[in-house]
Short mmCIF file of C-alpha atoms in Angstrom, two decimals:
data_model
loop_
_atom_site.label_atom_id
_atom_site.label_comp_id
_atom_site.label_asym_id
_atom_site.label_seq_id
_atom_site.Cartn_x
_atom_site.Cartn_y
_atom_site.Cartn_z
CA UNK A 207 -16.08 41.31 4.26
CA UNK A 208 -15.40 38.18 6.78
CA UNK A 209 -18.48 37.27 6.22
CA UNK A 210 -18.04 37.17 2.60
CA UNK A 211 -14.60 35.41 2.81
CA UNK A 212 -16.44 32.93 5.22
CA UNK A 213 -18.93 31.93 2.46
CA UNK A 214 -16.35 31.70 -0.31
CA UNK A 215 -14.29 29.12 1.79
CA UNK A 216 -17.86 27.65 3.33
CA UNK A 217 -18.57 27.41 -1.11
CA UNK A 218 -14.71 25.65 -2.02
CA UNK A 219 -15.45 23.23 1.35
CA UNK A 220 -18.66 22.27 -0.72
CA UNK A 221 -17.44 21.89 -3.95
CA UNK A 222 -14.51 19.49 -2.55
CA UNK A 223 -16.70 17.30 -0.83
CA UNK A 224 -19.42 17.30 -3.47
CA UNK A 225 -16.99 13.73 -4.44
CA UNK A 226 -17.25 12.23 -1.20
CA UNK A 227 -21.22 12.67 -1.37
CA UNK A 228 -21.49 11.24 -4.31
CA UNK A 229 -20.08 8.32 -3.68
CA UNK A 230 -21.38 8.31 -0.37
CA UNK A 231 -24.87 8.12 -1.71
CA UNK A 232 -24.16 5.68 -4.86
CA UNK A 233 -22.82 3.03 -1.81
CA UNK A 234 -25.61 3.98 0.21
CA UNK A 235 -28.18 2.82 -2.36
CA UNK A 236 -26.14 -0.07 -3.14
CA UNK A 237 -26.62 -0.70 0.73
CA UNK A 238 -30.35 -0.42 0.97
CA UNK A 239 -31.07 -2.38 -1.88
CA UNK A 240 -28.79 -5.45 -1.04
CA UNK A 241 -30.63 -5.36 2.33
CA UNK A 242 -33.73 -5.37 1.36
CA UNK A 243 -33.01 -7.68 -1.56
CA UNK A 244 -31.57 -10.07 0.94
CA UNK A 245 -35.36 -10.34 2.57
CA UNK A 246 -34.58 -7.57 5.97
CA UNK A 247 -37.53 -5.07 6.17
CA UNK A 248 -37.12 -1.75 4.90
CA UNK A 249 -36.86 -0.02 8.24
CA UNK A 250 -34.11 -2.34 8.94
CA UNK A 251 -31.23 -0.96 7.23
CA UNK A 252 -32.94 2.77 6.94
CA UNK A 253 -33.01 2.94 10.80
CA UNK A 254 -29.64 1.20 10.81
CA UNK A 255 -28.23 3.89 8.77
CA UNK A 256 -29.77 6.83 11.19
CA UNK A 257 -28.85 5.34 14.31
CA UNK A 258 -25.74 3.01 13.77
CA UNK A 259 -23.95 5.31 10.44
CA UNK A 260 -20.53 3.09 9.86
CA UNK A 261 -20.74 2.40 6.16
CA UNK A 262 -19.14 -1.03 6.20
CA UNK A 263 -19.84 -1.50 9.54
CA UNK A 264 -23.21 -1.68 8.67
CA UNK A 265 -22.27 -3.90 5.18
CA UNK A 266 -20.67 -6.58 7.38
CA UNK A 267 -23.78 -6.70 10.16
CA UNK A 268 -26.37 -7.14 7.52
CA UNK A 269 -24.01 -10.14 5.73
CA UNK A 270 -24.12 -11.59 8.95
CA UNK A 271 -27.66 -11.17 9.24
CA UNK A 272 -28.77 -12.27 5.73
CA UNK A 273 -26.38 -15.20 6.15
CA UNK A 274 -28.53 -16.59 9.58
CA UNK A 275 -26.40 -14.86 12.02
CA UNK A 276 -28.20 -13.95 15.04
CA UNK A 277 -28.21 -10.00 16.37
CA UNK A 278 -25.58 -10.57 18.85
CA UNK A 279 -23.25 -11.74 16.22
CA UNK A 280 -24.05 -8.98 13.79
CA UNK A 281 -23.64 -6.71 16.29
CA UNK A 282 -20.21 -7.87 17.47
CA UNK A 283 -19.04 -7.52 13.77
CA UNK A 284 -19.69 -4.57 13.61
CA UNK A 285 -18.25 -3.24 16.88
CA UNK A 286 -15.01 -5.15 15.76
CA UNK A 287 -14.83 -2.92 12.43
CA UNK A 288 -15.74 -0.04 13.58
CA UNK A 289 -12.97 -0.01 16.49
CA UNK A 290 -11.34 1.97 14.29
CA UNK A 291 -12.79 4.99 14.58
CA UNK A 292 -12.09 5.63 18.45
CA UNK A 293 -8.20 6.88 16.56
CA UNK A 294 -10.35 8.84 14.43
CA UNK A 295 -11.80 10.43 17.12
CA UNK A 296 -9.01 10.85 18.82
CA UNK A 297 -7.51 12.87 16.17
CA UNK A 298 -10.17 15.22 15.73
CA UNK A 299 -10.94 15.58 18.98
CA UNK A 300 -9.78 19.36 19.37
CA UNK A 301 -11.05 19.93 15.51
CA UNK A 302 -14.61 18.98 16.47
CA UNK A 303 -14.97 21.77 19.50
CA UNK A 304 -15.33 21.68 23.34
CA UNK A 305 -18.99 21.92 23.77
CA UNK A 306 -21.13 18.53 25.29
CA UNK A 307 -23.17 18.91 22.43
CA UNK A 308 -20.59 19.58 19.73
CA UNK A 309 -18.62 16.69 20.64
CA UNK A 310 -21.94 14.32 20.97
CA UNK A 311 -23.15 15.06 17.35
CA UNK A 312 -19.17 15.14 16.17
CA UNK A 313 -18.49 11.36 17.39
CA UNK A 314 -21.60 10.22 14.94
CA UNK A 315 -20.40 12.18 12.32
CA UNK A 316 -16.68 10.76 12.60
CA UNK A 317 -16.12 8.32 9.56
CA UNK A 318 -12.97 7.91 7.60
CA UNK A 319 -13.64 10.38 4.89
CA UNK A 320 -14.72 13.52 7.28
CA UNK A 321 -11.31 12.50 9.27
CA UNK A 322 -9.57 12.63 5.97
CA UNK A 323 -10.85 15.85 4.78
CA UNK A 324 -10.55 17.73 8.01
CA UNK A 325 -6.92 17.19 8.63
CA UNK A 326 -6.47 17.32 4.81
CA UNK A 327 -7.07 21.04 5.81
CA UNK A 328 -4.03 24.25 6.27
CA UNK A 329 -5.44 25.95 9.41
CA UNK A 330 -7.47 24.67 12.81
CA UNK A 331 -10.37 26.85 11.64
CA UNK A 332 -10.79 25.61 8.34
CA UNK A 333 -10.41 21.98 9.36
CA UNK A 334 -13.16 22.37 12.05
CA UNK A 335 -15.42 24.02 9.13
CA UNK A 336 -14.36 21.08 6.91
CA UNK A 337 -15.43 18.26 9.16
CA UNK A 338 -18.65 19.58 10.29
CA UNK A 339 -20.03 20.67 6.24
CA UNK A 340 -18.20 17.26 5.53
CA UNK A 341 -19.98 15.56 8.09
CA UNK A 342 -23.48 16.87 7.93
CA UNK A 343 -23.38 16.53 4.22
CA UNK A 344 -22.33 13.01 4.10
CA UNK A 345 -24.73 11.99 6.51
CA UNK A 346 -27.35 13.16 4.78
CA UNK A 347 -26.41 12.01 1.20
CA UNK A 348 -25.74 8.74 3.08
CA UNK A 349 -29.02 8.03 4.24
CA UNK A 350 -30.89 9.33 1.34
CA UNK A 351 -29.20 6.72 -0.83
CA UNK A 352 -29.98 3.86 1.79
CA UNK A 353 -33.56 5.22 1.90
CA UNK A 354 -33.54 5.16 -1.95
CA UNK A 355 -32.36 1.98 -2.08
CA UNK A 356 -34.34 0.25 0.53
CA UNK A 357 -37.36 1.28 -1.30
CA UNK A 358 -36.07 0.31 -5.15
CA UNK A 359 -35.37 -3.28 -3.46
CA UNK A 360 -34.33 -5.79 -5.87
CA UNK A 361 -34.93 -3.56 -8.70
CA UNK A 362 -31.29 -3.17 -8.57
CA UNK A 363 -30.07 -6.84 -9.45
CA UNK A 364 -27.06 -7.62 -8.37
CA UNK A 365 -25.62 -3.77 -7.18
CA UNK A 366 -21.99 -5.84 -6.98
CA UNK A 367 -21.25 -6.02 -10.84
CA UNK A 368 -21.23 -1.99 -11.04
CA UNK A 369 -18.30 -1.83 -8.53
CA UNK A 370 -19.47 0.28 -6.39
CA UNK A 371 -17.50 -0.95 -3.58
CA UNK A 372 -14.80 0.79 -5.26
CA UNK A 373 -16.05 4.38 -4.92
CA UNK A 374 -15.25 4.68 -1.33
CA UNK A 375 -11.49 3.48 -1.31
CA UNK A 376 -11.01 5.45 -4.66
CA UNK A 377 -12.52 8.96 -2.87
CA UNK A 378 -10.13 7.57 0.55
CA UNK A 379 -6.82 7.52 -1.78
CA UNK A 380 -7.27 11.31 -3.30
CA UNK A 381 -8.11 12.47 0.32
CA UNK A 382 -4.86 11.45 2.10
CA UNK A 383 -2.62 11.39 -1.11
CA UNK A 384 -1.53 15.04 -0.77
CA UNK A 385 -0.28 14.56 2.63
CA UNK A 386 1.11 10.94 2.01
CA UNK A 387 3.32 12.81 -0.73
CA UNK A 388 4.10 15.51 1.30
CA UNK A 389 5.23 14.05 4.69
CA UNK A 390 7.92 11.01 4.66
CA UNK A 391 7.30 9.75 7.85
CA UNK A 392 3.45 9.69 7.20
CA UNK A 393 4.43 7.90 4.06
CA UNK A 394 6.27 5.34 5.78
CA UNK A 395 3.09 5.34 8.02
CA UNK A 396 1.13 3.92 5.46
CA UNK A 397 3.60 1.94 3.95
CA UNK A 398 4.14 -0.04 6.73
CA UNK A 399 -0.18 -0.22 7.67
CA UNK A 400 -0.36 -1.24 3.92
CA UNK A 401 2.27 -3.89 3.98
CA UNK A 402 0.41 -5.42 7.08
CA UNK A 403 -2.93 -5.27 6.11
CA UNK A 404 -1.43 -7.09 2.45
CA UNK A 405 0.66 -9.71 4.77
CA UNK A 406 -2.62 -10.68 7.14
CA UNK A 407 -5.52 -10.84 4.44
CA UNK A 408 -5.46 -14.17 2.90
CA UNK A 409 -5.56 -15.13 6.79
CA UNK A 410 -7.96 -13.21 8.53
CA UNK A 411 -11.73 -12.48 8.23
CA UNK A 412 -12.70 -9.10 5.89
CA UNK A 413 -12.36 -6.21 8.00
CA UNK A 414 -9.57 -7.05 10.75
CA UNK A 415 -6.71 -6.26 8.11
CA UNK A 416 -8.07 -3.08 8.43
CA UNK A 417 -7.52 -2.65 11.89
CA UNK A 418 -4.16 -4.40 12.25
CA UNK A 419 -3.09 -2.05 9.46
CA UNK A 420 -3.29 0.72 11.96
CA UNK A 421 -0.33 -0.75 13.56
CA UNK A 422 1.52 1.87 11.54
CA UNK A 423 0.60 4.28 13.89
CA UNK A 424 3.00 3.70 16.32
CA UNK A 425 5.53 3.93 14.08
CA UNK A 426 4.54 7.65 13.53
CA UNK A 427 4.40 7.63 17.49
CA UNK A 428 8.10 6.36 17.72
CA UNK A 429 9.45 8.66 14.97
CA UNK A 430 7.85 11.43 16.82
CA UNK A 431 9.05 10.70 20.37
CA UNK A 432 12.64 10.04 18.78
CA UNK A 433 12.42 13.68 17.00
CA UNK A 434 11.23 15.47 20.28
CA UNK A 435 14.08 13.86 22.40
CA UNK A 436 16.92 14.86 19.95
CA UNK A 437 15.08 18.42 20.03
#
């Protein structure tokens, strides 16, 4: 019977991420073919995606690339959007398990919509199972479409005029609008991330009003140390 009650939750984890994969691997061919298209070998962006897997991370290194940045530079770009994720990790940390190798394969598989969908979750169990049939299916989905992609080359035209940079965001805003609605002071959160990131864009470089949006953060940190002293 648990076994049974395991696959039917194992089936509705499937079914709700069945989204995320989709548009997971629509972005992911976008990716490979805008690579490739851009003159970078095939293997470039395919073993990019294996090794490296940070979506716009990986966006952002091959710009740099394709527009005559060196390595180094590409590199740093990355690094610089992907900082991000170390407070992703941080808040799955206990979700993704205890083990060396459980928390080895967990960091690659940490992205913004596996984060999302975990904590989305009722219950420590079903977040853990959430995040690791998330994150296995993504990642595979993922590099299928870059693979895809890679090899359809310039086939594609120009993958920018089917908007497919606005799958992603779209998929991110039904993932964390149930709790956004739900808890006030994770709606100011966000409020507060969103009115920075708004504020800082027509001034910074793509990518950093990202970060700086996660200033909101520590206003969920001082709302939560001010509720625990009262207490």
């Amino acid at each position: 019977m648990r076994s049974l009650l395991r696959t039917s939750r194992d089936r509705s984890l499937i079914r709700d991420s069945a989204l995320v994969w989709l548009a997971s691997g629509i972005v992911g061919v976008s990716f490979g073919a805008v690579s490739v298209a851009g003159g970078l070998p095939m293997w470039v962006p395919v073993v990019m995606s294996l090794v490296v897997y940070a979506g716009s991370a990986q966006f952002s290194a091959v710009g740099v690339l394709l527009a005559g940045g060196g390595p180094v530079a590409a590199a740093a770009t990355g690094l610089l959007l992907n900082t991000r994720t170390a407070a992703f990790g941080l808040a799955v940390a206990d979700i993704i398990g205890t083990g060396r190798a459980s928390r080895f394969l967990g960091a690659h598989l940490v992205t913004d919509e596996t984060v999302a969908f975990a904590l989305a979750q009722s219950d420590p169990l079903r977040q853990r199972r959430a995040f690791w049939i998330s994150g296995i299916g993504l990642f595979a989905v993922w590099n299928t479409g870059v693979l895809a992609g890679a090899l359809a080359g310039g086939a594609l035209g120009d993958t920018a005029r089917y908007g497919l940079d606005a799958a992603f965001p779209a998929v991110l805003v039904a993932l964390v609008l149930p709790q956004v609605r739900a808890d006030a002071t994770v709606r100011r959160c966000a409020l507060a991330g969103a009115a920075v990131a708004l504020a800082v864009t027509p001034a910074v470089p793509a990518g950093v009003p990202v970060l700086l949006a996660m200033g909101g953060l520590f206003l969920h940190r001082r709302q939560r140390t001010s509720v625990e002293a009262a207490v």
